[in-house]
Every structure is written in C-alpha cells, then in structure tokens.
Amino acid sequence: MSPVANRRDLDFLLFEVLGLERLLLEPRFAAYDRTSISGVFDVVQAIAESEFLSCAPKLDTNEPRYVSGRVEIIPEVKRALDACAAAGLFGAGFDESVGGLQLPTVVTSLSTGILSCANVAVANYQFLTVAAANLIQTFGSERQKELFLAPMMEGRWFGTMCLSEPQAGSSLADIRARAEPMEGGRYRLSGSKMWISGGDHELSENIIHMVLARLPNAPPGVKGISLFVAPKHLVEADGRLGATNNIALAGLNHKLGQRGTTNCLLSFGEGGETVGYLVGEAHKGLAYMFHMMNEARISVGMSSAMIGLAGYLYSLDYARTRLQGRSVKDKNPYAPQVPIIEHADVKRMLLAQKASVEGALALVAYCAMLVDQKAVATVAQDRADLDLLLDLLTPIAKSWPSEHCLEANKHAIQVLGGYGYTRDYPVERLYRDNRLNHIHEGAFGIQGLDLLGRKVRLEGGRALDLLLARVRASVIEARAVSAIIGEASLLEDALKALEGATAKALSCEDPERALANATLYLDAFGHVVVAWMWLKQATVAATAENQIGCDQDFYAGKIIACHYFFRYELPKALTQLALVGTLDTTCLSIRPEQFIGR
Amino acid sequence: MSPVANRRDLDFLLFEVLGLERLLLEPRFAAYDRTSISGVFDVVQAIAESEFLSCAPKLDTNEPRYVSGRVEIIPEVKRALDACAAAGLFGAGFDESVGGLQLPTVVTSLSTGILSCANVAVANYQFLTVAAANLIQTFGSERQKELFLAPMMEGRWFGTMCLSEPQAGSSLADIRARAEPMEGGRYRLSGSKMWISGGDHELSENIIHMVLARLPNAPPGVKGISLFVAPKHLVEADGRLGATNNIALAGLNHKLGQRGTTNCLLSFGEGGETVGYLVGEAHKGLAYMFHMMNEARISVGMSSAMIGLAGYLYSLDYARTRLQGRSVKDKNPYAPQVPIIEHADVKRMLLAQKASVEGALALVAYCAMLVDQKAVATVAQDRADLDLLLDLLTPIAKSWPSEHCLEANKHAIQVLGGYGYTRDYPVERLYRDNRLNHIHEGAFGIQGLDLLGRKVRLEGGRALDLLLARVRASVIEARAVSAIIGEASLLEDALKALEGATAKALSCEDPERALANATLYLDAFGHVVVAWMWLKQATVAATAENQIGCDQDFYAGKIIACHYFFRYELPKALTQLALVGTLDTTCLSIRPEQFIGR
C-alpha cells in the first residue's frame, strides 16, 4: 500500500460510487477514460512519494526562515513543486483553450489531495496558485489573463489570497486596506495583510497576490470591498518581470503545523508604490472571492481528509506489525505477543479512522463531482440546482473533515502509543498539520453560521429539499440490500430529525437564539451527510459482482465501516439535533463576568 | 485572575463542595486550618507564576539536549525546582515524623496541579520524585528509607519510575530486565528501560530509580516481576554519594509536548555493574508499583485538568479583549466591533472548557480527598470502602480529563483563531502538552479494560454500589433545589443507563465481546461521574448564602456550567451506554485484511 493514497479506494469512489465514467462521456472530458485517469493518478502518486513525502519531516523541522530580506526554504520544496509543474499539475483543471489539461475537478482535487497526504505544507503552494489563477480566469480582464494566467498554469509564478488583516480575520467586513486610483486604470494599494499563506518565498519567479481592498469613498462593510491583482514583481507589457512592486514581508508567522508553507504579514505600499489592477467591477470583490473560496473550502476538506488518511495508513501498517499483549481470552504468559491489530480497541481506533477518513473523502469527492456536473450541465435549471446543492454542502465539506479527520489523527497517535508521541514518527506532525483546518478559510463557527444562517434559508429551503431528495433516493436503493437495510432506516430517521431541527431553528424569530447552536447543527448535519456517503458506499459494496479474493475483503470492510458509522457515530448527531431543536439558550445566556468570578 | 490558578474556584471546591474544613479537624491534619491552607496555595502560586510560567515557552523551544554524555537543560528549570524544594513542596505530603509537612493529599495534589498549570514539563520532576519517595516510604526497608527518603523529600535527589521497555509498554507482563543476586542482599540489574521521564539530567545531586525487573527463575508474566531501587550514583553507608551505578542514558526521546521533561531510554549494567536493592518481597513488584500508579494516575488527571485550565484562563482573557465582528442582530457596518466573548459560539467554546476543566478538577480533587479520608478513617470497613471507591474511580480520574481537557485545549486554540495556531501564544503548546496524558501511566484503552474488566467486578460489584449510593444521595439533595431539579432527574436516568449497560456487559460470557466496547464504557462512565460533580457544585452554588456581588456571578456561572454539562454533554454518554448495552461486535468483527483491501 502506498503511504500517500489508497488507490483501490479511489477507484471504488470514482468509478463504482460516483460514476466518473459517465462524466467522461461528456464532450468536455472526452479526451479521458478510466485508463488515462488512472495514469494521471500514477504520475501524481509517483511525485508525491518521491518528492513530497521524502522531505516532509525535514521541512517540518527546518521551517522557512527570514534571512536578510529573503525567505529561505530547504531546496527539496522547489524540486517537488518543479516536478508538479513539469507534470502539468498547476494547469490540470484549466481549459485546453488556455493551455490546461481540462481534467475534471474531482480528479484535480484528488490529485492535490494525494500531494497533501504526502506533504500538505508543500501541496499548499500548488493549491493556492491554482485558486488564484482560477479567480483571474473567471473574473479577470482579457489583459489580466494574458499577463498572468499562462505562467501560473505553468507553475512558474505562484499565487496567494490576501483577505485577512491583523484586526479583521473572521470579520472581513472590517478590512481596511486601501486602493487609490492612479493613471492608466491602475490602483495604488496600501495596508497590511495577515495570515497570507505563500505570501513570500523564492520558489517561483513571481507571486501573484489577489488582494481585497477598499476604494476611496467605498461604502462600509462587505459592500465596499474590491478585488485587485498585485504581482510581487511588476510585469512588463511583453510579460517580462520588471521592478519590485513593494509588497514587503513584514514578518513570518511560526505555526503549530503546516510549517513549510510560509505564512506572512505583508505590507503594501510602504517604502514605495504598490500597483494593483482592479479585477471585475468595483465593490464586488467579496463576492468574487467567495466564488473562489467555495472551491477552496472543498479543498480544505480534501486536505483534512488526506492528512487523516496519511495517519490512518501509517497507524494501520504499524498495528499490523507491532507485537504487544495477548488476547483477553489468553491467560498463558508463555504465549507469544500478538500484533496489536488483534486487540478490539485498536481495531476500534482504526475503524474510527477509516470511517472518518473514507467518509470525508467520499463527501469532498462528491462535492468536486458536483462542480464537474455543473460544468457540463446543458439545462439552466440543472446548473442552478447543482449550484444550490454545492452552496449547501460547502460549509459541511469544509468543516466536517477538519473536525473528524483531526480526531482520526489523534487516534493514529494513540495506536502508536508512546512512539506516536515522539517526533520520530509522522503521526504527531499530521496531528499538528490538520489542526489548522478548523481555522483557515472560514473558521468552524463561521461555517455553522453560514449553513444555518444562510444556506438552508436560500430560496425558501430549496437547497435542503434538493439534498433530501438525493439522500432519500439512496435510502430507497439501500432498503433493497439486506446487509444495510437497518442503516437505511436509521438514515431515514436522521433525515427527519434534521428536518425537524431545521424547521425549529428557522421558525425562531430571534436571530441570535436561532443561531446560538449553529455549530452543533453544522456538525450534526455533517454526520447525516457522511452517513449518507457510507450508505452509498455500502450499497455498492454489498451489490458488487466481484465478491472474490481481496476485493471481497475490501467490500466487506466498506460494509463494516458503514455499520460502524451508523452505530458509533450517527447517534451523536441525533442528540445534537434534539438539542438544536430545543433552541437551547444556555451558551447565549452566560455573561462574561460569570465564567470564573473575580 | 492569576494565569496558573482560579483561587476562587479552589476555595469553592475545597471548602464549599468537598468540606475540607471537616477533614482538618482530624488529628492528622490538626496543624492546618483554612487560613494556613490558603497560605500554602499562596506560596505555590507565587512560585508557579514567578519561576514556572516564565520559562515555559523557552523550555519548550529549547528542549533538553544530550551533549557529550550529559543532559543540558536551560538553567531556569533548576531554579524553579530549587524554589519548590526551598518551600518544602517535595516533602509536603509526607508525615511530620519523617520530616514532611503532613499536608492533606488533596492539597499537595492541587499544589502540583498549580505548578502543572504553569509549566507541566517542570512540575513533572517534582511529581515523579514524590511518587518514587512514596513507594520507598510505603514498601521500602528501614535502611532504604534512611538512605533515600530525606534527600528526596528535600528535593536534593529526584526519582523516576522505570516500568516500560522498548518491547513492553502497555504489556508489562513482557518486561525482560533482569536482576541477579549478589553478595550483601544486593542485585545486579541489566536490561533497557524506555520512556523514563526524568531518567537522566543534572538537576539534582542524585536520581533514584524505581525499577521493575525479573529475578532468575521468576515465573513468567506479571507474577514474576520484582521492584528494585537503583540510584544513579551509589550511596555510601553514611549517605554520601559514591561511584556511578552505570545507568547509562542510551537516548533522549523527542516528544510532541512536555518537551522540558527528559524522556529517556536507559541501559542498566552495560559498561559496568548496576546495583539495585530489592524493595519489599520478591515477585510482588507490580502490585507495589500499582499502589503508586493509582496515585500517579489521579495526578495525571490533575495534570490534564490543570493544563486545560491554563488554556481556559488564557482564551477567556483573550476573548474579553479581542474585538471582532458584531452581533448577528446588528446590521450596521459603522457600529464598532465587539469583544468576541459576546458571540454565542465563543461563549460555547468557553463554557465547554469551563465544564470540562472545572468538572475534571472537581473529580480529581474528590479522589484525592478520598485518599485523605482513608488515611484518617478509624473503622476498617470505612477504609475498605474508600479503597474500593478509589479503585473504581482511578481509571476514570486518569482518563476522562485526558480526553476532555485536551478537547478544552483544542477550543482554546479556536478562540484565538489564527493567533492560537502560532507559537507566539501558549495555547498550541498546552494542546501538545496535554496530548501525552492519553498515553502514559496506562493508555486510555487500558484504563477501559481496567474499569470494565476488573474494577466494576470487584467484590461482586460492591465498588459500583458504593458509588451509586453516593451519587443518589447527591441527587436527593439536588431535587430540593429548583434551579437544578431537572438535572437531578437526568442524572438519575443516567445512573439507570449505567447500571443497565454494566449488567449487560457483565452478563456476557465471552470476555472478548464483554470488553469490546470498554473504552466507550469508560468515557460514558466518566461523563456520568463528572455530571455528578457538576450537580454537587450547582447544589452548593444555588444554595450558597452569599448571593451578592461578584460571588453572585461566580455561583451563577457554576449553575450555567452545570446546565451546559447536562444538556450538551451528558446525552452523549447515554448514546454510548446504549451501544455498550447491545454488546456490539462491529469493531471486534473486522479482520486486519479488511481495513483497506490490497
């Protein structure tokens, strides 16, 4: 088994569960078939194993340093990213017409996931560049595309997202960076941006920053934010690099994990002019950014799932070989010790990891597939439906993996025991790396507000109706399968609980109270959706034709993991939904001075 | 508010909830009253703030290093431990007759807790020394006490516990270290010991190792393990230090957290003779060690709770001052931002921390108090009952805080957002430090097996009966208090669920199946016990006479935290107990080859 991907599971997910082959029949993806998609993953896996995985511990121990005005990063990082670029992975998802490989999003997303499984801190540079390039491709002018897109898709120039500021993280309404018009349709940018991943380094020839800032006299709040593109080095009309654009590295943040990704405080327009170019229309920057953010959020979920997978695969391998203890039935002290995978509680910790990781992976792959289905949909109503469904699932796809695959990483440490707590094994690093995913790209609590405060209310709740219809279709299918007939009923019950809690929250006229338990709602909703993903997988596994040999083991494992999820996990969601349904005000009611007394 | 202790909560716990003043009326503790106990905490708090807290980040960044045969540790660590020694904290719990302060265990345990809140990596050296000294005091010969005890109680010599070996961690039955008789009642020790905290350093004049090893022809398994005391430097008859005892540092482990505590692989008897002295009788070593381990396990729970408290206090302070966002009711973008403590989800994360941390603290303090009550009990049956109750509660006191106060530390990071993920703030370190507590002194899963496989079966379930009687007495008391009358009923229901699940598990004749969900049982049992601790606290808070001013806020906070625990946490235990009651075999049933396929 490769330590960076479970290819059997990827095949199962893409070809047996999600029906990628049907998508590949669409003209947009006609260049690909199952074999060539496998070839893409072969290439990605080879790069991930040889270039990404090998330097992960070294990069974690030797994080980027700021040395006399430059960022120093161990050379392996550039080599790894150059290998990605050479394989065309920066442009893999872009249209052929602009020089891309026009691969389905589900494939490019999983490809980045494989890189993240090996070394998320390096994969981030690729992911951020693709996200920035996507933004230019979607909203940029023809001139901006001409100037910036090709070198980004070639992996020669990298990209960033400059949203947060020291005083404005979760509250983007409060950003203060300014953009003043200059001659020639250019803007003079000023202000500070905080938490900028990949904000400075020498890995690429240039860095293309996508910057949120306010025009003079812009309205306050979110309606006065515009989007600008600002390169680290100015770009001449012929594409050559010009003078510095005065985007200064004011400091590197030193993080708990994902240490190899530089995380920067950037200063714009100090010590010289910083030039930016307006992307799209004035004051619409946040909406544009959220277009990108939605895909970025699915990618965060992918990253969480794949960091979880890394810990799962490692601890599974360890559990198979580490001898310790005997069966509780065996009282003979002369008996040899058994591999710890024979102990029920170790099995539980591995099964918990499998259920979270493969469940999360199915969810994010499902969402990525919706993006592809939207891209090929010919009927406007279908596109609108897919959009709504994506809107609804995005906060869940971002958040659920970040919580439960972090828990998986916690289990991976536990399987290794004391060894897992040392820096000689990768599982502690994975645990540190994954902790970020609760926080960036919209913190966990923010996603809850988005889901309960906005997404389930869209178009009178139509997004939820669309989702429920899809889940109920799966329930009907599963009812015909004896191995999971009980799980089908449990999911039906959970749907009713979800509908009930949603209706209660929406009926509450006090917005503060209605949203007081939004985070619990998000987590519970995620459990219901992942239960659905497990029901879908188990339905396929139980009815698969090739029930022999190692495939039989694989399918049996899927069914057991489904049982595990429904028995050990889903009930937690029901207790949470019951609480949400009471509109409980315990948390809302406590006053700051009551926490500890004085 | 001090960052290392909530003194108001300590007073509440000790004097209002646990009735420490009654204990102080006993002859054993007659030297102390409420004022002098407060004085002890004043001293500990001052040392914790000035000597422990201040060097915590530096020690974490500059972990002990092995340099040409010696362990180098930053000098602040020795200064902090010397301050402890000067204040008499190493001997605080020992009898006056041997030169100790004869303080109640609940006070010494909380004192070490305050040091752990400030800097657990340093506090460990004190805790380990006290544990080793306790073992000598309880089971050592008069000569051993004469030689070793005084310098340990003075904090001049430190102590360790040498149990694990590279191939025997959770499975102590498999330890291989050997002890061969020499002339003069001495033994020649050989073999390797792994994960030895404080195993080598230059912080003290000598290190006294308590070592498990096998005598020649010892029976296999746990019945052939003996306990030895082996000093780093041999001790002459007059107490002066002699030659090296050839206990070699074979390597330092580099850990995720608690980095300032050296963690060593030690080699005994290589390159020269290592002399050990048998403690107590041959082959009874494991039983002796478990005497100590039980108190050590309560201390691990204390440490978990206090690391959780450190994060709680820090994030609470941050939430009160960090401005970000506005009320969901406030749509005015010109309105100033509010402190994040005003947001419902931040309140939830703080309340979750409060509920876990103060609940865990109450539990470990309750257990420590049982130790004291046992020490002063005059009736044999009372002592036996207290022993049984302690036996039952120990795996819970060790494990529950390690899980739920780690979760509290996760919340603390989240409250700080991106800042919390950087190493500029202490919360990420606390999260790393606390992760150890699942693992050492008996891993989480081992504690579950101990609880369900042994403790609830002791004397036909009498331990559980004793506990239930105490909980039911609290329920009856709470039923008379209107603010928590609902919680009283919920706890009664939870007790029934606990009894039902226990009966089901005990009725199962297949030991593997009976124990398959022991970890869930442990966690759920812990929830029930901590719910009891909250009911007790809320009962006192709701009926306290001094309901004015800041005390009113403090008591109100206790009642709200009780509500939170019963509404947001306790239902989780009921779903777990339901599952335990089904004797579910999902985890047991999966075979190694079914996890991922091939």
PDB file of N, CA and C in Angstrom, chain A residues 347-402:
ATOM      1  N   LYS A 347      -8.569  -2.104  16.926  1.00  0.00           N
ATOM      2  CA  LYS A 347      -9.483  -2.194  15.767  1.00  0.00           C
ATOM      3  C   LYS A 347     -10.456  -1.020  15.758  1.00  0.00           C
ATOM      4  N   ARG A 348     -10.963  -0.697  16.942  1.00  0.00           N
ATOM      5  CA  ARG A 348     -11.905   0.424  17.038  1.00  0.00           C
ATOM      6  C   ARG A 348     -11.247   1.724  16.583  1.00  0.00           C
ATOM      7  N   MET A 349     -10.023   1.951  17.022  1.00  0.00           N
ATOM      8  CA  MET A 349      -9.358   3.203  16.639  1.00  0.00           C
ATOM      9  C   MET A 349      -9.047   3.233  15.139  1.00  0.00           C
ATOM     10  N   LEU A 350      -8.782   2.083  14.569  1.00  0.00           N
ATOM     11  CA  LEU A 350      -8.540   2.029  13.127  1.00  0.00           C
ATOM     12  C   LEU A 350      -9.839   2.181  12.346  1.00  0.00           C
ATOM     13  N   LEU A 351     -10.878   1.555  12.862  1.00  0.00           N
ATOM     14  CA  LEU A 351     -12.175   1.643  12.191  1.00  0.00           C
ATOM     15  C   LEU A 351     -12.730   3.064  12.282  1.00  0.00           C
ATOM     16  N   ALA A 352     -12.507   3.711  13.419  1.00  0.00           N
ATOM     17  CA  ALA A 352     -12.930   5.107  13.556  1.00  0.00           C
ATOM     18  C   ALA A 352     -12.207   5.982  12.535  1.00  0.00           C
ATOM     19  N   GLN A 353     -10.913   5.710  12.351  1.00  0.00           N
ATOM     20  CA  GLN A 353     -10.163   6.471  11.342  1.00  0.00           C
ATOM     21  C   GLN A 353     -10.707   6.193   9.940  1.00  0.00           C
ATOM     22  N   LYS A 354     -10.921   4.914   9.657  1.00  0.00           N
ATOM     23  CA  LYS A 354     -11.440   4.547   8.321  1.00  0.00           C
ATOM     24  C   LYS A 354     -12.777   5.233   8.066  1.00  0.00           C
ATOM     25  N   ALA A 355     -13.651   5.175   9.062  1.00  0.00           N
ATOM     26  CA  ALA A 355     -14.997   5.732   8.882  1.00  0.00           C
ATOM     27  C   ALA A 355     -14.934   7.237   8.642  1.00  0.00           C
ATOM     28  N   SER A 356     -14.077   7.932   9.374  1.00  0.00           N
ATOM     29  CA  SER A 356     -13.977   9.377   9.203  1.00  0.00           C
ATOM     30  C   SER A 356     -13.282   9.746   7.909  1.00  0.00           C
ATOM     31  N   VAL A 357     -12.174   9.085   7.660  1.00  0.00           N
ATOM     32  CA  VAL A 357     -11.338   9.473   6.529  1.00  0.00           C
ATOM     33  C   VAL A 357     -12.009   9.111   5.203  1.00  0.00           C
ATOM     34  N   GLU A 358     -12.457   7.884   5.079  1.00  0.00           N
ATOM     35  CA  GLU A 358     -13.075   7.477   3.809  1.00  0.00           C
ATOM     36  C   GLU A 358     -14.453   8.112   3.643  1.00  0.00           C
ATOM     37  N   GLY A 359     -15.117   8.375   4.756  1.00  0.00           N
ATOM     38  CA  GLY A 359     -16.395   9.100   4.684  1.00  0.00           C
ATOM     39  C   GLY A 359     -16.187  10.535   4.230  1.00  0.00           C
ATOM     40  N   ALA A 360     -15.179  11.183   4.789  1.00  0.00           N
ATOM     41  CA  ALA A 360     -14.873  12.570   4.411  1.00  0.00           C
ATOM     42  C   ALA A 360     -14.429  12.643   2.962  1.00  0.00           C
ATOM     43  N   LEU A 361     -13.618  11.670   2.572  1.00  0.00           N
ATOM     44  CA  LEU A 361     -13.112  11.649   1.198  1.00  0.00           C
ATOM     45  C   LEU A 361     -14.278  11.496   0.212  1.00  0.00           C
ATOM     46  N   ALA A 362     -15.208  10.640   0.539  1.00  0.00           N
ATOM     47  CA  ALA A 362     -16.384  10.469  -0.327  1.00  0.00           C
ATOM     48  C   ALA A 362     -17.159  11.781  -0.432  1.00  0.00           C
ATOM     49  N   LEU A 363     -17.288  12.475   0.704  1.00  0.00           N
ATOM     50  CA  LEU A 363     -18.033  13.738   0.705  1.00  0.00           C
ATOM     51  C   LEU A 363     -17.354  14.796  -0.166  1.00  0.00           C
ATOM     52  N   VAL A 364     -16.059  14.979  -0.001  1.00  0.00           N
ATOM     53  CA  VAL A 364     -15.399  16.026  -0.786  1.00  0.00           C
ATOM     54  C   VAL A 364     -15.328  15.643  -2.261  1.00  0.00           C
ATOM     55  N   ALA A 365     -15.150  14.357  -2.534  1.00  0.00           N
ATOM     56  CA  ALA A 365     -15.147  13.926  -3.946  1.00  0.00           C
ATOM     57  C   ALA A 365     -16.533  14.138  -4.556  1.00  0.00           C
ATOM     58  N   TYR A 366     -17.561  13.862  -3.762  1.00  0.00           N
ATOM     59  CA  TYR A 366     -18.935  14.086  -4.242  1.00  0.00           C
ATOM     60  C   TYR A 366     -19.134  15.562  -4.602  1.00  0.00           C
ATOM     61  N   CYS A 367     -18.658  16.442  -3.735  1.00  0.00           N
ATOM     62  CA  CYS A 367     -18.807  17.878  -3.990  1.00  0.00           C
ATOM     63  C   CYS A 367     -18.016  18.309  -5.225  1.00  0.00           C
ATOM     64  N   ALA A 368     -16.794  17.797  -5.337  1.00  0.00           N
ATOM     65  CA  ALA A 368     -15.987  18.146  -6.515  1.00  0.00           C
ATOM     66  C   ALA A 368     -16.685  17.676  -7.787  1.00  0.00           C
ATOM     67  N   MET A 369     -17.314  16.528  -7.695  1.00  0.00           N
ATOM     68  CA  MET A 369     -18.050  15.981  -8.840  1.00  0.00           C
ATOM     69  C   MET A 369     -19.242  16.874  -9.193  1.00  0.00           C
ATOM     70  N   LEU A 370     -19.866  17.483  -8.210  1.00  0.00           N
ATOM     71  CA  LEU A 370     -20.967  18.409  -8.498  1.00  0.00           C
ATOM     72  C   LEU A 370     -20.465  19.590  -9.331  1.00  0.00           C
ATOM     73  N   VAL A 371     -19.241  20.044  -9.011  1.00  0.00           N
ATOM     74  CA  VAL A 371     -18.646  21.137  -9.795  1.00  0.00           C
ATOM     75  C   VAL A 371     -18.522  20.706 -11.254  1.00  0.00           C
ATOM     76  N   ASP A 372     -18.075  19.476 -11.454  1.00  0.00           N
ATOM     77  CA  ASP A 372     -17.934  18.970 -12.829  1.00  0.00           C
ATOM     78  C   ASP A 372     -19.287  18.811 -13.512  1.00  0.00           C
ATOM     79  N   GLN A 373     -20.250  18.309 -12.764  1.00  0.00           N
ATOM     80  CA  GLN A 373     -21.577  18.114 -13.368  1.00  0.00           C
ATOM     81  C   GLN A 373     -22.183  19.454 -13.773  1.00  0.00           C
ATOM     82  N   LYS A 374     -21.922  20.473 -12.944  1.00  0.00           N
ATOM     83  CA  LYS A 374     -22.392  21.809 -13.287  1.00  0.00           C
ATOM     84  C   LYS A 374     -21.726  22.290 -14.569  1.00  0.00           C
ATOM     85  N   ALA A 375     -20.449  21.984 -14.705  1.00  0.00           N
ATOM     86  CA  ALA A 375     -19.703  22.459 -15.874  1.00  0.00           C
ATOM     87  C   ALA A 375     -20.234  21.856 -17.175  1.00  0.00           C
ATOM     88  N   VAL A 376     -20.810  20.671 -17.101  1.00  0.00           N
ATOM     89  CA  VAL A 376     -21.282  20.028 -18.333  1.00  0.00           C
ATOM     90  C   VAL A 376     -22.802  20.065 -18.474  1.00  0.00           C
ATOM     91  N   ALA A 377     -23.492  20.605 -17.436  1.00  0.00           N
ATOM     92  CA  ALA A 377     -24.957  20.626 -17.497  1.00  0.00           C
ATOM     93  C   ALA A 377     -25.413  21.539 -18.630  1.00  0.00           C
ATOM     94  N   THR A 378     -26.392  21.076 -19.385  1.00  0.00           N
ATOM     95  CA  THR A 378     -26.852  21.868 -20.523  1.00  0.00           C
ATOM     96  C   THR A 378     -28.149  22.597 -20.205  1.00  0.00           C
ATOM     97  N   VAL A 379     -28.836  22.158 -19.160  1.00  0.00           N
ATOM     98  CA  VAL A 379     -30.104  22.788 -18.790  1.00  0.00           C
ATOM     99  C   VAL A 379     -29.858  23.778 -17.650  1.00  0.00           C
ATOM    100  N   ALA A 380     -30.369  24.984 -17.813  1.00  0.00           N
ATOM    101  CA  ALA A 380     -30.109  26.036 -16.831  1.00  0.00           C
ATOM    102  C   ALA A 380     -30.588  25.633 -15.443  1.00  0.00           C
ATOM    103  N   GLN A 381     -31.751  25.006 -15.372  1.00  0.00           N
ATOM    104  CA  GLN A 381     -32.301  24.604 -14.072  1.00  0.00           C
ATOM    105  C   GLN A 381     -31.382  23.590 -13.373  1.00  0.00           C
ATOM    106  N   ASP A 382     -30.811  22.694 -14.160  1.00  0.00           N
ATOM    107  CA  ASP A 382     -29.869  21.722 -13.581  1.00  0.00           C
ATOM    108  C   ASP A 382     -28.670  22.441 -12.984  1.00  0.00           C
ATOM    109  N   ARG A 383     -28.165  23.400 -13.751  1.00  0.00           N
ATOM    110  CA  ARG A 383     -26.999  24.153 -13.248  1.00  0.00           C
ATOM    111  C   ARG A 383     -27.360  24.877 -11.955  1.00  0.00           C
ATOM    112  N   ALA A 384     -28.543  25.477 -11.941  1.00  0.00           N
ATOM    113  CA  ALA A 384     -28.975  26.207 -10.742  1.00  0.00           C
ATOM    114  C   ALA A 384     -29.112  25.257  -9.557  1.00  0.00           C
ATOM    115  N   ASP A 385     -29.662  24.099  -9.810  1.00  0.00           N
ATOM    116  CA  ASP A 385     -29.812  23.110  -8.732  1.00  0.00           C
ATOM    117  C   ASP A 385     -28.455  22.668  -8.197  1.00  0.00           C
ATOM    118  N   LEU A 386     -27.543  22.386  -9.122  1.00  0.00           N
ATOM    119  CA  LEU A 386     -26.218  21.932  -8.695  1.00  0.00           C
ATOM    120  C   LEU A 386     -25.509  23.022  -7.902  1.00  0.00           C
ATOM    121  N   ASP A 387     -25.705  24.258  -8.324  1.00  0.00           N
ATOM    122  CA  ASP A 387     -25.133  25.392  -7.605  1.00  0.00           C
ATOM    123  C   ASP A 387     -25.664  25.471  -6.171  1.00  0.00           C
ATOM    124  N   LEU A 388     -26.968  25.332  -6.050  1.00  0.00           N
ATOM    125  CA  LEU A 388     -27.603  25.398  -4.730  1.00  0.00           C
ATOM    126  C   LEU A 388     -27.093  24.270  -3.828  1.00  0.00           C
ATOM    127  N   LEU A 389     -27.022  23.102  -4.401  1.00  0.00           N
ATOM    128  CA  LEU A 389     -26.574  21.939  -3.630  1.00  0.00           C
ATOM    129  C   LEU A 389     -25.128  22.135  -3.166  1.00  0.00           C
ATOM    130  N   LEU A 390     -24.327  22.672  -4.064  1.00  0.00           N
ATOM    131  CA  LEU A 390     -22.932  22.959  -3.703  1.00  0.00           C
ATOM    132  C   LEU A 390     -22.863  24.014  -2.605  1.00  0.00           C
ATOM    133  N   ASP A 391     -23.687  25.037  -2.744  1.00  0.00           N
ATOM    134  CA  ASP A 391     -23.735  26.080  -1.717  1.00  0.00           C
ATOM    135  C   ASP A 391     -24.032  25.473  -0.349  1.00  0.00           C
ATOM    136  N   LEU A 392     -24.978  24.565  -0.344  1.00  0.00           N
ATOM    137  CA  LEU A 392     -25.386  23.950   0.924  1.00  0.00           C
ATOM    138  C   LEU A 392     -24.290  23.052   1.495  1.00  0.00           C
ATOM    139  N   LEU A 393     -23.667  22.284   0.614  1.00  0.00           N
ATOM    140  CA  LEU A 393     -22.707  21.284   1.103  1.00  0.00           C
ATOM    141  C   LEU A 393     -21.323  21.862   1.409  1.00  0.00           C
ATOM    142  N   THR A 394     -21.034  23.038   0.856  1.00  0.00           N
ATOM    143  CA  THR A 394     -19.676  23.574   1.020  1.00  0.00           C
ATOM    144  C   THR A 394     -19.261  23.760   2.479  1.00  0.00           C
ATOM    145  N   PRO A 395     -20.069  24.426   3.324  1.00  0.00           N
ATOM    146  CA  PRO A 395     -19.618  24.557   4.720  1.00  0.00           C
ATOM    147  C   PRO A 395     -19.421  23.206   5.405  1.00  0.00           C
ATOM    148  N   ILE A 396     -20.184  22.217   4.988  1.00  0.00           N
ATOM    149  CA  ILE A 396     -20.036  20.883   5.590  1.00  0.00           C
ATOM    150  C   ILE A 396     -18.770  20.205   5.076  1.00  0.00           C
ATOM    151  N   ALA A 397     -18.552  20.314   3.772  1.00  0.00           N
ATOM    152  CA  ALA A 397     -17.361  19.689   3.187  1.00  0.00           C
ATOM    153  C   ALA A 397     -16.085  20.322   3.732  1.00  0.00           C
ATOM    154  N   LYS A 398     -16.166  21.594   4.092  1.00  0.00           N
ATOM    155  CA  LYS A 398     -15.009  22.270   4.684  1.00  0.00           C
ATOM    156  C   LYS A 398     -14.804  21.832   6.135  1.00  0.00           C
ATOM    157  N   SER A 399     -15.893  21.741   6.885  1.00  0.00           N
ATOM    158  CA  SER A 399     -15.776  21.635   8.344  1.00  0.00           C
ATOM    159  C   SER A 399     -15.732  20.210   8.873  1.00  0.00           C
ATOM    160  N   TRP A 400     -16.609  19.384   8.342  1.00  0.00           N
ATOM    161  CA  TRP A 400     -16.706  18.038   8.930  1.00  0.00           C
ATOM    162  C   TRP A 400     -15.366  17.302   8.903  1.00  0.00           C
ATOM    163  N   PRO A 401     -14.678  17.300   7.745  1.00  0.00           N
ATOM    164  CA  PRO A 401     -13.370  16.616   7.752  1.00  0.00           C
ATOM    165  C   PRO A 401     -12.388  17.255   8.728  1.00  0.00           C
ATOM    166  N   SER A 402     -12.440  18.571   8.876  1.00  0.00           N
ATOM    167  CA  SER A 402     -11.456  19.231   9.746  1.00  0.00           C
ATOM    168  C   SER A 402     -11.609  18.776  11.189  1.00  0.00           C
TER     169      SER A 402
END
